[in-house]
């Protein structure tokens, strides 16, 4: 797992400094939501979000998504991005805790309770896992 | 208390069809819940949408899927309409309420005196499962509530989960239950009580990680009897003990555990009134309503819909 984490891509913070380059770079993660209340004539709203995505290990991300999908019983159409918040998927605190437990088992790590409650997005989970896995590898476990 | 409101959207004034309610008295909790499956009218849902702030609307619409959006919408509508009922002078438009989060992230009302309405002692807390959304209200007392479906599936092994997250005493308690269904039920009850406590504290989960406190349930006695017009339930004594300070039983918190509409457990944790001496046993007064805001409110405390199963509760 140590070699996996060193291949992790990291966007440099300087991308935030220039607005122009930000706009272009921010298209790495795009979320389009188009919704309308059927039969009601309620206006449809499109929420478009541009985010710079610090790309966590894609394999970690995939496993996190699988565990999240399983815990929350998501339909295959439900889109999961790194920025997706668990709460936005209908996860309550018990779901989040169960997800963390599932991740601990999958990656053989131990998440501090304080850290686990800071995990709000898929990316938070993946980042924390990568960090813990790397720490474990460095400790020679 | 049934009212039918005529839905001509352009003419219907939101606040005029909310039945006003007196503030809860000390040691009293008002518990309001809505069952999403009973809210089907699209025009009603649109009316609720009209109550929300722009950010709330965006949050609702960012949920994936109609069911989750409806749930998020009903949660915000329930909070706004519930708080708007506790008006002292004139009507309060649920739309006008502003919310903020305290420094730990607990939602609170921003009390503003533009229309002369100020009710800073009103506390609330909200919780939802997939089939119920609830809001608890108190005066002058911090409150936390949690509702869970009794049959909610736990993906992990219950004891493994408990060993990971619960305190030693609680693990021992759950381990001692041989019937897996009963164990599951007791697990859910414990979870709701612990959640309600942390939410009542309002300091965020890192202030009270689940392993650092124990919920004690003393079920030596279970009786109910009628005291004048009130129904008093003494199902059990529920107390919380902070493991960081084992000498003090954190006795400023009072708990109530309910079974709702046969399908849910609901835990309420509220701060004891300051006037109550340490060690005095004072029941939590509970009034519960099933509501479809603007459509109907049904007082259900004292019916089969609300069954006290833990704590000292007066209906």
PDB file of C-alpha atoms in Angstrom, chain B residues 15 24 28 54 64 82 92 105 113 115 117 120 122 125 128 159 163 167 191 209 232 242 261-262 286 290 301:
ATOM      1  CA  UNK B  15     -48.661  31.469   9.008  1.00  0.00           C
ATOM      2  CA  UNK B  24     -43.552  24.372  26.934  1.00  0.00           C
ATOM      3  CA  UNK B  28     -41.741  19.903  29.527  1.00  0.00           C
ATOM      4  CA  UNK B  54     -32.367  29.999  -0.775  1.00  0.00           C
ATOM      5  CA  UNK B  64     -30.084  12.614  -5.059  1.00  0.00           C
ATOM      6  CA  UNK B  82     -43.027  24.282  14.498  1.00  0.00           C
ATOM      7  CA  UNK B  92     -44.839  34.712  12.778  1.00  0.00           C
ATOM      8  CA  UNK B 105     -22.340  23.212  14.512  1.00  0.00           C
ATOM      9  CA  UNK B 113     -36.845  41.691  17.138  1.00  0.00           C
ATOM     10  CA  UNK B 115     -41.483  42.437  14.269  1.00  0.00           C
ATOM     11  CA  UNK B 117     -40.977  38.876  18.326  1.00  0.00           C
ATOM     12  CA  UNK B 120     -34.725  33.412  22.986  1.00  0.00           C
ATOM     13  CA  UNK B 122     -36.947  28.349  22.961  1.00  0.00           C
ATOM     14  CA  UNK B 125     -33.564  19.763  18.039  1.00  0.00           C
ATOM     15  CA  UNK B 128     -35.117  11.949  11.141  1.00  0.00           C
ATOM     16  CA  UNK B 159     -21.277  -6.663  19.365  1.00  0.00           C
ATOM     17  CA  UNK B 163     -16.986  -2.979  21.195  1.00  0.00           C
ATOM     18  CA  UNK B 167     -18.589   1.973  26.694  1.00  0.00           C
ATOM     19  CA  UNK B 191     -27.880   4.329  20.201  1.00  0.00           C
ATOM     20  CA  UNK B 209     -17.183  10.579  21.924  1.00  0.00           C
ATOM     21  CA  UNK B 232     -47.362   9.065  34.890  1.00  0.00           C
ATOM     22  CA  UNK B 242     -19.311  10.540  32.054  1.00  0.00           C
ATOM     23  CA  UNK B 261     -46.329   4.421  16.091  1.00  0.00           C
ATOM     24  CA  UNK B 262     -45.101   0.914  16.751  1.00  0.00           C
ATOM     25  CA  UNK B 286     -44.346  15.225  27.308  1.00  0.00           C
ATOM     26  CA  UNK B 290     -48.395  14.126  14.760  1.00  0.00           C
ATOM     27  CA  UNK B 301     -49.621  11.782  23.692  1.00  0.00           C
TER      28      UNK B 301
END
